[in-house]
PDB file of C-alpha atoms in Angstrom:
ATOM      1  CA  UNK A   1     284.838 190.095 213.956  1.00 50.00           C
ATOM      2  CA  UNK A   2     282.983 191.030 217.121  1.00 54.00           C
ATOM      3  CA  UNK A   3     279.865 188.924 216.415  1.00 73.00           C
ATOM      4  CA  UNK A   4     281.782 185.678 215.900  1.00 88.00           C
ATOM      5  CA  UNK A   5     282.046 182.929 218.486  1.00 93.00           C
ATOM      6  CA  UNK A   6     285.704 182.372 219.345  1.00 95.00           C
ATOM      7  CA  UNK A   7     287.709 179.963 221.441  1.00 95.00           C
ATOM      8  CA  UNK A   8     287.211 180.961 225.075  1.00 93.00           C
ATOM      9  CA  UNK A   9     290.910 181.574 225.782  1.00 92.00           C
ATOM     10  CA  UNK A  10     291.077 184.801 223.771  1.00 88.00           C
ATOM     11  CA  UNK A  11     288.511 186.522 226.043  1.00 85.00           C
ATOM     12  CA  UNK A  12     287.522 190.113 225.232  1.00 88.00           C
ATOM     13  CA  UNK A  13     291.065 191.369 224.677  1.00 91.00           C
ATOM     14  CA  UNK A  14     291.246 192.750 221.130  1.00 94.00           C
ATOM     15  CA  UNK A  15     294.935 191.855 220.728  1.00 95.00           C
ATOM     16  CA  UNK A  16     294.156 188.265 221.708  1.00 94.00           C
ATOM     17  CA  UNK A  17     291.094 188.219 219.439  1.00 95.00           C
ATOM     18  CA  UNK A  18     293.091 189.511 216.459  1.00 96.00           C
ATOM     19  CA  UNK A  19     295.790 186.911 217.086  1.00 97.00           C
ATOM     20  CA  UNK A  20     293.126 184.190 217.344  1.00 96.00           C
ATOM     21  CA  UNK A  21     291.244 185.350 214.254  1.00 96.00           C
ATOM     22  CA  UNK A  22     294.228 185.828 211.949  1.00 96.00           C
ATOM     23  CA  UNK A  23     297.161 183.737 213.207  1.00 97.00           C
ATOM     24  CA  UNK A  24     296.494 180.970 215.734  1.00 97.00           C
ATOM     25  CA  UNK A  25     295.995 177.617 214.064  1.00 96.00           C
ATOM     26  CA  UNK A  26     296.730 178.899 210.569  1.00 97.00           C
ATOM     27  CA  UNK A  27     299.160 176.638 208.724  1.00 97.00           C
ATOM     28  CA  UNK A  28     302.643 178.115 208.856  1.00 98.00           C
ATOM     29  CA  UNK A  29     305.308 176.923 206.417  1.00 98.00           C
ATOM     30  CA  UNK A  30     307.806 179.784 206.371  1.00 98.00           C
ATOM     31  CA  UNK A  31     311.061 178.973 208.174  1.00 98.00           C
ATOM     32  CA  UNK A  32     311.565 182.531 209.384  1.00 98.00           C
ATOM     33  CA  UNK A  33     308.060 182.692 210.870  1.00 98.00           C
ATOM     34  CA  UNK A  34     308.503 179.241 212.434  1.00 98.00           C
ATOM     35  CA  UNK A  35     311.766 180.321 214.084  1.00 98.00           C
ATOM     36  CA  UNK A  36     310.130 183.442 215.495  1.00 98.00           C
ATOM     37  CA  UNK A  37     307.227 181.429 216.858  1.00 98.00           C
ATOM     38  CA  UNK A  38     309.541 178.797 218.353  1.00 98.00           C
ATOM     39  CA  UNK A  39     311.547 181.556 220.043  1.00 98.00           C
ATOM     40  CA  UNK A  40     308.481 183.332 221.396  1.00 98.00           C
ATOM     41  CA  UNK A  41     306.977 180.079 222.679  1.00 96.00           C
ATOM     42  CA  UNK A  42     310.220 179.530 224.600  1.00 96.00           C
ATOM     43  CA  UNK A  43     309.929 182.969 226.184  1.00 97.00           C
ATOM     44  CA  UNK A  44     306.286 182.280 227.018  1.00 95.00           C
ATOM     45  CA  UNK A  45     307.199 179.315 229.218  1.00 90.00           C
ATOM     46  CA  UNK A  46     305.759 180.036 232.666  1.00 88.00           C
ATOM     47  CA  UNK A  47     303.899 183.141 231.462  1.00 92.00           C
ATOM     48  CA  UNK A  48     300.685 183.893 229.606  1.00 92.00           C
ATOM     49  CA  UNK A  49     300.714 184.193 225.824  1.00 94.00           C
ATOM     50  CA  UNK A  50     299.116 187.644 225.999  1.00 94.00           C
ATOM     51  CA  UNK A  51     302.254 188.852 227.791  1.00 95.00           C
ATOM     52  CA  UNK A  52     304.314 187.736 224.800  1.00 97.00           C
ATOM     53  CA  UNK A  53     301.894 189.222 222.263  1.00 96.00           C
ATOM     54  CA  UNK A  54     302.072 192.585 223.998  1.00 96.00           C
ATOM     55  CA  UNK A  55     305.868 192.515 223.802  1.00 97.00           C
ATOM     56  CA  UNK A  56     306.198 190.868 220.362  1.00 98.00           C
ATOM     57  CA  UNK A  57     307.186 194.062 218.547  1.00 98.00           C
ATOM     58  CA  UNK A  58     309.911 194.653 221.151  1.00 98.00           C
ATOM     59  CA  UNK A  59     311.132 191.063 220.806  1.00 98.00           C
ATOM     60  CA  UNK A  60     311.386 191.553 217.049  1.00 98.00           C
ATOM     61  CA  UNK A  61     313.388 194.736 217.504  1.00 97.00           C
ATOM     62  CA  UNK A  62     315.673 193.257 220.166  1.00 97.00           C
ATOM     63  CA  UNK A  63     316.265 189.969 218.318  1.00 98.00           C
ATOM     64  CA  UNK A  64     317.127 191.173 214.815  1.00 97.00           C
ATOM     65  CA  UNK A  65     313.573 190.482 213.582  1.00 98.00           C
ATOM     66  CA  UNK A  66     314.327 186.839 214.448  1.00 98.00           C
ATOM     67  CA  UNK A  67     316.839 186.516 211.637  1.00 98.00           C
ATOM     68  CA  UNK A  68     318.368 183.228 212.754  1.00 98.00           C
ATOM     69  CA  UNK A  69     321.416 183.702 210.511  1.00 98.00           C
ATOM     70  CA  UNK A  70     322.293 186.847 212.478  1.00 98.00           C
ATOM     71  CA  UNK A  71     321.265 185.444 215.861  1.00 98.00           C
ATOM     72  CA  UNK A  72     323.511 182.405 215.409  1.00 98.00           C
ATOM     73  CA  UNK A  73     326.455 184.822 215.551  1.00 98.00           C
ATOM     74  CA  UNK A  74     325.244 186.924 218.449  1.00 97.00           C
ATOM     75  CA  UNK A  75     327.991 188.012 220.779  1.00 97.00           C
ATOM     76  CA  UNK A  76     327.827 187.901 224.545  1.00 95.00           C
ATOM     77  CA  UNK A  77     327.598 191.685 224.388  1.00 97.00           C
ATOM     78  CA  UNK A  78     324.386 191.475 222.314  1.00 96.00           C
ATOM     79  CA  UNK A  79     322.936 188.932 224.735  1.00 96.00           C
ATOM     80  CA  UNK A  80     323.774 191.183 227.690  1.00 96.00           C
ATOM     81  CA  UNK A  81     322.164 194.125 225.892  1.00 96.00           C
ATOM     82  CA  UNK A  82     318.973 192.083 225.499  1.00 96.00           C
ATOM     83  CA  UNK A  83     319.113 191.167 229.173  1.00 96.00           C
ATOM     84  CA  UNK A  84     318.965 194.878 230.037  1.00 96.00           C
ATOM     85  CA  UNK A  85     315.971 195.620 227.808  1.00 95.00           C
ATOM     86  CA  UNK A  86     312.896 196.463 229.906  1.00 95.00           C
ATOM     87  CA  UNK A  87     310.605 195.690 226.941  1.00 96.00           C
ATOM     88  CA  UNK A  88     311.141 191.928 226.738  1.00 97.00           C
ATOM     89  CA  UNK A  89     311.265 188.974 229.128  1.00 96.00           C
ATOM     90  CA  UNK A  90     314.671 189.343 230.764  1.00 95.00           C
ATOM     91  CA  UNK A  91     315.605 185.778 231.493  1.00 96.00           C
ATOM     92  CA  UNK A  92     319.271 185.015 230.814  1.00 96.00           C
ATOM     93  CA  UNK A  93     318.712 181.348 229.922  1.00 97.00           C
ATOM     94  CA  UNK A  94     315.861 182.157 227.548  1.00 97.00           C
ATOM     95  CA  UNK A  95     317.879 184.908 225.891  1.00 97.00           C
ATOM     96  CA  UNK A  96     320.882 182.603 225.498  1.00 97.00           C
ATOM     97  CA  UNK A  97     318.633 179.912 224.049  1.00 97.00           C
ATOM     98  CA  UNK A  98     317.799 182.155 221.084  1.00 98.00           C
ATOM     99  CA  UNK A  99     321.390 181.933 219.847  1.00 98.00           C
ATOM    100  CA  UNK A 100     321.628 178.216 220.661  1.00 98.00           C
ATOM    101  CA  UNK A 101     318.356 177.542 218.855  1.00 98.00           C
ATOM    102  CA  UNK A 102     319.363 179.646 215.839  1.00 98.00           C
ATOM    103  CA  UNK A 103     322.442 177.465 215.398  1.00 98.00           C
ATOM    104  CA  UNK A 104     320.417 174.266 215.844  1.00 98.00           C
ATOM    105  CA  UNK A 105     317.742 175.612 213.483  1.00 98.00           C
ATOM    106  CA  UNK A 106     320.260 176.063 210.666  1.00 98.00           C
ATOM    107  CA  UNK A 107     321.612 172.553 211.256  1.00 98.00           C
ATOM    108  CA  UNK A 108     318.058 171.209 210.870  1.00 98.00           C
ATOM    109  CA  UNK A 109     317.745 173.163 207.618  1.00 98.00           C
ATOM    110  CA  UNK A 110     320.973 171.617 206.334  1.00 98.00           C
ATOM    111  CA  UNK A 111     319.865 168.127 207.338  1.00 97.00           C
ATOM    112  CA  UNK A 112     316.236 168.261 206.152  1.00 97.00           C
ATOM    113  CA  UNK A 113     316.232 171.018 203.521  1.00 98.00           C
ATOM    114  CA  UNK A 114     314.102 173.286 205.717  1.00 98.00           C
ATOM    115  CA  UNK A 115     312.770 173.487 209.237  1.00 98.00           C
ATOM    116  CA  UNK A 116     309.298 173.419 207.696  1.00 98.00           C
ATOM    117  CA  UNK A 117     309.990 170.028 206.107  1.00 98.00           C
ATOM    118  CA  UNK A 118     311.342 168.713 209.395  1.00 98.00           C
ATOM    119  CA  UNK A 119     308.536 169.867 211.698  1.00 98.00           C
ATOM    120  CA  UNK A 120     305.621 169.029 209.394  1.00 98.00           C
ATOM    121  CA  UNK A 121     306.914 165.467 209.089  1.00 98.00           C
ATOM    122  CA  UNK A 122     305.719 164.918 212.671  1.00 98.00           C
ATOM    123  CA  UNK A 123     302.097 165.221 211.481  1.00 98.00           C
ATOM    124  CA  UNK A 124     302.588 163.592 208.089  1.00 98.00           C
ATOM    125  CA  UNK A 125     302.414 167.022 206.424  1.00 98.00           C
ATOM    126  CA  UNK A 126     298.686 167.193 207.196  1.00 98.00           C
ATOM    127  CA  UNK A 127     297.231 169.216 210.092  1.00 97.00           C
ATOM    128  CA  UNK A 128     295.576 167.236 212.852  1.00 98.00           C
ATOM    129  CA  UNK A 129     291.983 168.416 213.229  1.00 97.00           C
ATOM    130  CA  UNK A 130     290.603 168.047 216.730  1.00 96.00           C
ATOM    131  CA  UNK A 131     286.986 168.398 217.801  1.00 96.00           C
ATOM    132  CA  UNK A 132     287.087 169.739 221.343  1.00 97.00           C
ATOM    133  CA  UNK A 133     283.884 171.227 222.723  1.00 95.00           C
ATOM    134  CA  UNK A 134     285.540 173.275 225.473  1.00 93.00           C
ATOM    135  CA  UNK A 135     288.915 174.907 226.002  1.00 91.00           C
ATOM    136  CA  UNK A 136     289.440 172.787 229.119  1.00 93.00           C
ATOM    137  CA  UNK A 137     289.567 169.651 226.964  1.00 95.00           C
ATOM    138  CA  UNK A 138     292.689 170.769 225.101  1.00 95.00           C
ATOM    139  CA  UNK A 139     295.772 168.825 226.184  1.00 96.00           C
ATOM    140  CA  UNK A 140     298.947 170.536 227.386  1.00 95.00           C
ATOM    141  CA  UNK A 141     300.986 168.030 225.391  1.00 97.00           C
ATOM    142  CA  UNK A 142     300.506 164.962 223.220  1.00 98.00           C
ATOM    143  CA  UNK A 143     302.526 161.946 222.130  1.00 98.00           C
ATOM    144  CA  UNK A 144     303.561 163.875 219.025  1.00 98.00           C
ATOM    145  CA  UNK A 145     304.669 166.944 220.987  1.00 98.00           C
ATOM    146  CA  UNK A 146     306.718 164.658 223.240  1.00 98.00           C
ATOM    147  CA  UNK A 147     308.400 163.150 220.169  1.00 98.00           C
ATOM    148  CA  UNK A 148     308.993 166.607 218.685  1.00 98.00           C
ATOM    149  CA  UNK A 149     310.461 167.816 221.967  1.00 98.00           C
ATOM    150  CA  UNK A 150     312.830 164.852 222.184  1.00 98.00           C
ATOM    151  CA  UNK A 151     313.926 165.345 218.584  1.00 98.00           C
ATOM    152  CA  UNK A 152     314.515 169.072 219.016  1.00 98.00           C
ATOM    153  CA  UNK A 153     316.521 168.495 222.196  1.00 98.00           C
ATOM    154  CA  UNK A 154     318.543 165.769 220.476  1.00 98.00           C
ATOM    155  CA  UNK A 155     319.302 168.310 217.726  1.00 98.00           C
ATOM    156  CA  UNK A 156     320.580 170.901 220.224  1.00 98.00           C
ATOM    157  CA  UNK A 157     317.514 173.056 220.951  1.00 98.00           C
ATOM    158  CA  UNK A 158     316.659 174.459 224.380  1.00 97.00           C
ATOM    159  CA  UNK A 159     313.332 175.568 225.916  1.00 96.00           C
ATOM    160  CA  UNK A 160     311.469 173.044 223.785  1.00 97.00           C
ATOM    161  CA  UNK A 161     309.619 170.853 226.271  1.00 97.00           C
ATOM    162  CA  UNK A 162     306.490 168.925 225.232  1.00 98.00           C
ATOM    163  CA  UNK A 163     304.124 171.719 226.366  1.00 97.00           C
ATOM    164  CA  UNK A 164     306.051 174.375 224.442  1.00 97.00           C
ATOM    165  CA  UNK A 165     306.125 172.066 221.422  1.00 98.00           C
ATOM    166  CA  UNK A 166     302.374 171.519 221.594  1.00 98.00           C
ATOM    167  CA  UNK A 167     301.768 175.266 221.834  1.00 97.00           C
ATOM    168  CA  UNK A 168     304.000 175.672 218.770  1.00 98.00           C
ATOM    169  CA  UNK A 169     302.045 172.977 216.937  1.00 98.00           C
ATOM    170  CA  UNK A 170     298.755 174.705 217.777  1.00 98.00           C
ATOM    171  CA  UNK A 171     299.953 178.175 216.825  1.00 97.00           C
ATOM    172  CA  UNK A 172     301.588 177.035 213.567  1.00 98.00           C
ATOM    173  CA  UNK A 173     298.578 175.010 212.472  1.00 98.00           C
ATOM    174  CA  UNK A 174     300.122 171.549 212.718  1.00 98.00           C
ATOM    175  CA  UNK A 175     297.154 170.838 214.948  1.00 98.00           C
ATOM    176  CA  UNK A 176     293.850 172.687 214.768  1.00 96.00           C
ATOM    177  CA  UNK A 177     292.526 173.054 218.294  1.00 97.00           C
ATOM    178  CA  UNK A 178     289.841 175.655 217.651  1.00 97.00           C
ATOM    179  CA  UNK A 179     286.837 174.460 219.642  1.00 97.00           C
ATOM    180  CA  UNK A 180     283.895 173.162 217.634  1.00 96.00           C
ATOM    181  CA  UNK A 181     281.781 176.261 218.351  1.00 95.00           C
ATOM    182  CA  UNK A 182     284.542 178.630 217.172  1.00 96.00           C
ATOM    183  CA  UNK A 183     284.076 180.281 213.789  1.00 95.00           C
ATOM    184  CA  UNK A 184     287.682 179.280 212.928  1.00 95.00           C
ATOM    185  CA  UNK A 185     286.989 175.554 213.297  1.00 95.00           C
ATOM    186  CA  UNK A 186     286.950 174.124 209.745  1.00 91.00           C
ATOM    187  CA  UNK A 187     283.496 172.602 210.255  1.00 89.00           C
ATOM    188  CA  UNK A 188     282.129 176.141 210.699  1.00 87.00           C
ATOM    189  CA  UNK A 189     283.693 177.653 207.580  1.00 69.00           C
TER     190      UNK A 189
END
């Protein structure tokens, strides 16, 4: 949609624009998709999201298509293999966190019925709709992302700080942070 006004962060990069137009801020309720996004947000820490998008297909290949039931049983050998892959972010702690988080993810599912049920409870199962005029107004974290971060950490997750949690909330549609001039903002639909 080249003629549409978009959030400023996606610039003129077509991969970023496609992600913005189709995925970012769209309500996500599938546990598998939520686990993938949580994992990728963890890898993004300290990097730009476009770096992750460009490597997403490689992450999917390297990490069993983010099948958390398989990743929970990953051996040290599989983790070391991932560490050698030139196509992903090769950070030992982040790679190890995928297995740790897969185990914690399944425990959340057992406790709450689904990860979807658990995470959407933080926003009362209704997306928060913000009305920011400019990208610079968007917060890096919020009270809710701090609470989510604390809860995830308490439940055994790693690489889930408040900023990562807020990015997850934005990407998975728990909060709609499309700027008010963006064609994806609900007031412009």
